[in-house]
PDB file of C-alpha atoms in Angstrom:
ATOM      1  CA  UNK A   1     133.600 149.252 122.559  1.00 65.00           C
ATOM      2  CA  UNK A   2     134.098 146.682 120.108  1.00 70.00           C
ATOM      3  CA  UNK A   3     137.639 148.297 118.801  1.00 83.00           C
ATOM      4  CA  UNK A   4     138.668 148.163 122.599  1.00 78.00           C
ATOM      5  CA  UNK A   5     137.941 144.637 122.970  1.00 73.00           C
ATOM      6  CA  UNK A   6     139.891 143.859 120.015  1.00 76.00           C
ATOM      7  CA  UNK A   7     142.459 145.721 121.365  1.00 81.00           C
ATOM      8  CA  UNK A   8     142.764 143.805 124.078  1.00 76.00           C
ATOM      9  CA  UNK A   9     142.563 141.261 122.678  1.00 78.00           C
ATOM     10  CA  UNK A  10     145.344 141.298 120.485  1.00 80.00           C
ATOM     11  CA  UNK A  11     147.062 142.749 123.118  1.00 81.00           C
ATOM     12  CA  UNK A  12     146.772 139.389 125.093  1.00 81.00           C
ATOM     13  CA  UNK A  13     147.574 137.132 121.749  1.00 84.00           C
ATOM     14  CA  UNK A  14     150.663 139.351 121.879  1.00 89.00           C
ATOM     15  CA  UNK A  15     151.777 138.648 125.424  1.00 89.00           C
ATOM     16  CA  UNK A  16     151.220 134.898 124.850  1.00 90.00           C
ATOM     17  CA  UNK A  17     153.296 134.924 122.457  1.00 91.00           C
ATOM     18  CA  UNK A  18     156.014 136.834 123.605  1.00 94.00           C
ATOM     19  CA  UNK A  19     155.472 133.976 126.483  1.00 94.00           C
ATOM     20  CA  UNK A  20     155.589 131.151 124.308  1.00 94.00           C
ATOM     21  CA  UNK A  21     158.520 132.415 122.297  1.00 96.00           C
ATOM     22  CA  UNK A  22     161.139 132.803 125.731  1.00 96.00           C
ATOM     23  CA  UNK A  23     159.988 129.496 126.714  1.00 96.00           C
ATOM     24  CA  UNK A  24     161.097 128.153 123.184  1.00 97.00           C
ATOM     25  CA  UNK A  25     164.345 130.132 123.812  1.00 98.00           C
ATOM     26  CA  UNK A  26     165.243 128.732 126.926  1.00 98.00           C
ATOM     27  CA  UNK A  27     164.390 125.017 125.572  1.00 97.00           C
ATOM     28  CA  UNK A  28     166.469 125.680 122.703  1.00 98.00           C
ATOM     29  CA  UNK A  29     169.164 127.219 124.432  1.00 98.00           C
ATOM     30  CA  UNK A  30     169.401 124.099 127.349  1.00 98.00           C
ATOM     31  CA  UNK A  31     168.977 121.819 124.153  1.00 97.00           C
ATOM     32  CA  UNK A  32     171.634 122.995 122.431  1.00 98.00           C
ATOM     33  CA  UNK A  33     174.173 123.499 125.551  1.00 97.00           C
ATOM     34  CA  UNK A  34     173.459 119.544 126.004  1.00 97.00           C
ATOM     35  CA  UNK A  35     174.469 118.953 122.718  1.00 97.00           C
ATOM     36  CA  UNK A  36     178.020 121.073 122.356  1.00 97.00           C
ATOM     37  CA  UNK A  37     178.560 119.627 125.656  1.00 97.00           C
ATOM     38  CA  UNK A  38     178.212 115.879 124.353  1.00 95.00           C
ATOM     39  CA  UNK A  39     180.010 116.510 121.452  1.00 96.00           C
ATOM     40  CA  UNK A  40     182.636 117.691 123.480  1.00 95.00           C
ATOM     41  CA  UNK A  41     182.593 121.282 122.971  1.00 95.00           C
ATOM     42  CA  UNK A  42     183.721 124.026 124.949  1.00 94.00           C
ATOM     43  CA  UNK A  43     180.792 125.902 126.083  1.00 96.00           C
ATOM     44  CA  UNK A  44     180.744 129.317 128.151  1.00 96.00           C
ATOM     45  CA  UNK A  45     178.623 128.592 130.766  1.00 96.00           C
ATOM     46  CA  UNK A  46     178.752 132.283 132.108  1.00 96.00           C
ATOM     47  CA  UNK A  47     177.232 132.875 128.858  1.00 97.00           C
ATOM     48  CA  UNK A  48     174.546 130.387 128.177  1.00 97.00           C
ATOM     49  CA  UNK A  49     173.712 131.240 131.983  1.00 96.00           C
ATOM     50  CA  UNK A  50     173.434 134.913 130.674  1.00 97.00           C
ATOM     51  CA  UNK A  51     171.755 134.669 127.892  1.00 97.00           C
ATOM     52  CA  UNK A  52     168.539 131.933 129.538  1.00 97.00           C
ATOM     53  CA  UNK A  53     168.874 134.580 132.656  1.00 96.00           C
ATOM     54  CA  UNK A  54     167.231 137.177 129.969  1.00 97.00           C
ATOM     55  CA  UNK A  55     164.524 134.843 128.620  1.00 97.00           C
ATOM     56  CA  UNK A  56     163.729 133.726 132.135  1.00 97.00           C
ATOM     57  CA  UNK A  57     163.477 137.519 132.972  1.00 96.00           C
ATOM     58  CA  UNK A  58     161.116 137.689 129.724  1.00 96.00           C
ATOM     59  CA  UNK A  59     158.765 134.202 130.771  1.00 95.00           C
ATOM     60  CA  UNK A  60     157.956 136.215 134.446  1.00 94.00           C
ATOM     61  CA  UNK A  61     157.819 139.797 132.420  1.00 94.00           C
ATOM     62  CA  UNK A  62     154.874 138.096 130.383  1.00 93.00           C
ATOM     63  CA  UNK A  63     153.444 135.673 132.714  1.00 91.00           C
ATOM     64  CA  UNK A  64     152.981 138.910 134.752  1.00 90.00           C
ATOM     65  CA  UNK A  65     151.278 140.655 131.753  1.00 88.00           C
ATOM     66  CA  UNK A  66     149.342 137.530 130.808  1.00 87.00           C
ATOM     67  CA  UNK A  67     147.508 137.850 134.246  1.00 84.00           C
ATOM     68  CA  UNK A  68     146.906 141.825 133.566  1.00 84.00           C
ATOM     69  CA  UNK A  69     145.589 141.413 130.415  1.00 79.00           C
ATOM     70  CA  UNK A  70     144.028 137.847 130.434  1.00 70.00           C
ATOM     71  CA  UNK A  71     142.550 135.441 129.304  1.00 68.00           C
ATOM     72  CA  UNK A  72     142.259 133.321 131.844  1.00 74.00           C
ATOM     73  CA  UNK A  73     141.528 130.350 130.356  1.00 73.00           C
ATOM     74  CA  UNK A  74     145.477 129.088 130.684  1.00 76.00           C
ATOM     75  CA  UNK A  75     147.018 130.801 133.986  1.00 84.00           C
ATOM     76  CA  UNK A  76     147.299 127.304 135.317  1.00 88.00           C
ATOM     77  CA  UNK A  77     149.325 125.989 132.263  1.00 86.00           C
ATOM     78  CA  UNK A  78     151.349 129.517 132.503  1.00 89.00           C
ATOM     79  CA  UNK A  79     152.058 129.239 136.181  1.00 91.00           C
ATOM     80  CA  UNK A  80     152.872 125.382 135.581  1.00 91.00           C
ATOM     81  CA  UNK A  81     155.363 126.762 132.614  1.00 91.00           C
ATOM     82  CA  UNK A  82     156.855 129.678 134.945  1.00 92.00           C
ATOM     83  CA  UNK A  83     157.494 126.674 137.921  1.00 94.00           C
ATOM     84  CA  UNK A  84     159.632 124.925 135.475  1.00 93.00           C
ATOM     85  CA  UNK A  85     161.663 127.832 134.831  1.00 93.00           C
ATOM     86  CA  UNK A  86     162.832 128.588 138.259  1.00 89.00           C
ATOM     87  CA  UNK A  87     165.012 125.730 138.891  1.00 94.00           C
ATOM     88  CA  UNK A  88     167.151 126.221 135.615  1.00 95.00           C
ATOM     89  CA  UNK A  89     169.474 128.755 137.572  1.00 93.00           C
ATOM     90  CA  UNK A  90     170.140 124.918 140.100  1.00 95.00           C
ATOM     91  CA  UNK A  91     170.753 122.832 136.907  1.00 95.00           C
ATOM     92  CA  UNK A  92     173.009 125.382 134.827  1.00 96.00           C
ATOM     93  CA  UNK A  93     175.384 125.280 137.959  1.00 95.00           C
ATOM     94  CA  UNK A  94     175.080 121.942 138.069  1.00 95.00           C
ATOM     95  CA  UNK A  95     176.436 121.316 134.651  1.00 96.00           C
ATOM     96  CA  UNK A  96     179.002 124.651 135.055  1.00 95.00           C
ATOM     97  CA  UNK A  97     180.412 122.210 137.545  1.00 95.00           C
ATOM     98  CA  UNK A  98     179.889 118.847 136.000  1.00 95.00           C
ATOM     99  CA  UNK A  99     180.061 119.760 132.419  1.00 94.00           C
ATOM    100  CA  UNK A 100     177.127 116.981 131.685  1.00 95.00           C
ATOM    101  CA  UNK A 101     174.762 118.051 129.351  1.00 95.00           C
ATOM    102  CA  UNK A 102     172.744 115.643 129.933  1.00 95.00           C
ATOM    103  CA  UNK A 103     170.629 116.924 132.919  1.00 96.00           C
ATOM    104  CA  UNK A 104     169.398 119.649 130.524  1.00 96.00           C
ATOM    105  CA  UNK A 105     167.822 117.472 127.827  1.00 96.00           C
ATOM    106  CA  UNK A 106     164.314 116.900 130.093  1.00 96.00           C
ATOM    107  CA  UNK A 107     164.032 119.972 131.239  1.00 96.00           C
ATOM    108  CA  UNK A 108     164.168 121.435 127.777  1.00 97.00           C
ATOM    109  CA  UNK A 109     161.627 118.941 126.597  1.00 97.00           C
ATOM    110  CA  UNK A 110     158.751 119.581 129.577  1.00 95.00           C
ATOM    111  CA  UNK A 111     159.319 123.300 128.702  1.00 95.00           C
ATOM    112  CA  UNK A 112     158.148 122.569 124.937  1.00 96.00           C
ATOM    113  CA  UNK A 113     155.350 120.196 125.664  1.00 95.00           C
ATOM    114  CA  UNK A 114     154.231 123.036 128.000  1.00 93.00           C
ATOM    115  CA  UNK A 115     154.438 125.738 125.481  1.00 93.00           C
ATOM    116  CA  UNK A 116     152.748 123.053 123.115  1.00 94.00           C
ATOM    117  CA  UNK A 117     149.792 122.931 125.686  1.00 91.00           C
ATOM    118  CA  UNK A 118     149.590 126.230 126.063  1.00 89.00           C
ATOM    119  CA  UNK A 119     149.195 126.685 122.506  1.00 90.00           C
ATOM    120  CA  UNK A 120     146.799 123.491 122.291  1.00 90.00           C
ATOM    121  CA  UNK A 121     144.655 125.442 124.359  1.00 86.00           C
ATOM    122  CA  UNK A 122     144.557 128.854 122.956  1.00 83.00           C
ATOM    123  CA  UNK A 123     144.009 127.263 119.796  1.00 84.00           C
ATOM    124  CA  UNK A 124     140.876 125.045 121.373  1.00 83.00           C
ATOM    125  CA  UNK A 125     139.561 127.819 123.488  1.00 74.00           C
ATOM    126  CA  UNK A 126     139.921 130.261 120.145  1.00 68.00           C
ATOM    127  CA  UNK A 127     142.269 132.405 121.448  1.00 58.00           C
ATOM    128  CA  UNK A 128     144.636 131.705 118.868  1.00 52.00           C
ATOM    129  CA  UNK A 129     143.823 130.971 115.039  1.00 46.00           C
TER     130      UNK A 129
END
C-alpha cells in the first residue's frame, strides 16, 4: 500500500512538473519573440506559433493528468495557469500582423508568476521538496 502511494505520488510530482516546465516554455518562447522583434529581427511567426502550439498542447495534456492523478491542493492555480494560455493563439496573430513584440512581454510574465505560485504552493503544502 505504501509503495502505491508513493507511486502516485511521484507520479503526480511528475505531471506538475511536466506542467510547470511547458508553462516556462511558452513564457520563454513569447519572451524571447518580444525581444528579436524589438531588436528588429526577423522572426517566423509560423514557427514560434508552432512551436508554443506544442507546449500549449503539453499545459492541457498535464493539467488533464494533474486532475487524474491529484493533488488537489492547486487545481485552482492550474486552471488559473491553463486560462492564461488560451488566448496566446489571439495575441501571436496579433503580433504576426503587427510585428510588436511588445504585447507578449505581460503575458509571458503572469505565466511565470503563475508557475512560481504553483510551485510556492507545492513547496508549502509539501508536495514538492
Amino acid at each position: 500500500m505504501r509503495d502505491r502511494h508513493a507511486e502516485q505520488e511521484a507520479r503526480s510530482l511528475q505531471s506538475y512538473a511536466d506542467l510547470l516546465q511547458a508553462a516556462t516554455d511558452i513564457a520563454r518562447t513569447l519572451r524571447q519573440t518580444a525581444e528579436q522583434l524589438d531588436e528588429g529581427r526577423e522572426v517566423d511567426m509560423h514557427e514560434v506559433v508552432a512551436v508554443v502550439d506544442g507546449h500549449i498542447g503539453q499545459v492541457r495534456r498535464q493539467g488533464t493528468v494533474v486532475r487524474l492523478v491529484g493533488p488537489r491542493r492547486a487545481f485552482d492555480l492550474v486552471t488559473s495557469l491553463e486560462d492564461q494560455v488560451a488566448p496566446v493563439y489571439r495575441l501571436l496573430a496579433e503580433v504576426a500582423r503587427s510585428r510588436d513584440g511588445s504585447v507578449l512581454v505581460e503575458p509571458a510574465r503572469r505565466l511565470m508568476r503563475s508557475r512560481d505560485a504553483i510551485t510556492d504552493h507545492l513547496r508549502e503544502t509539501g508536495g514538492l521538496s
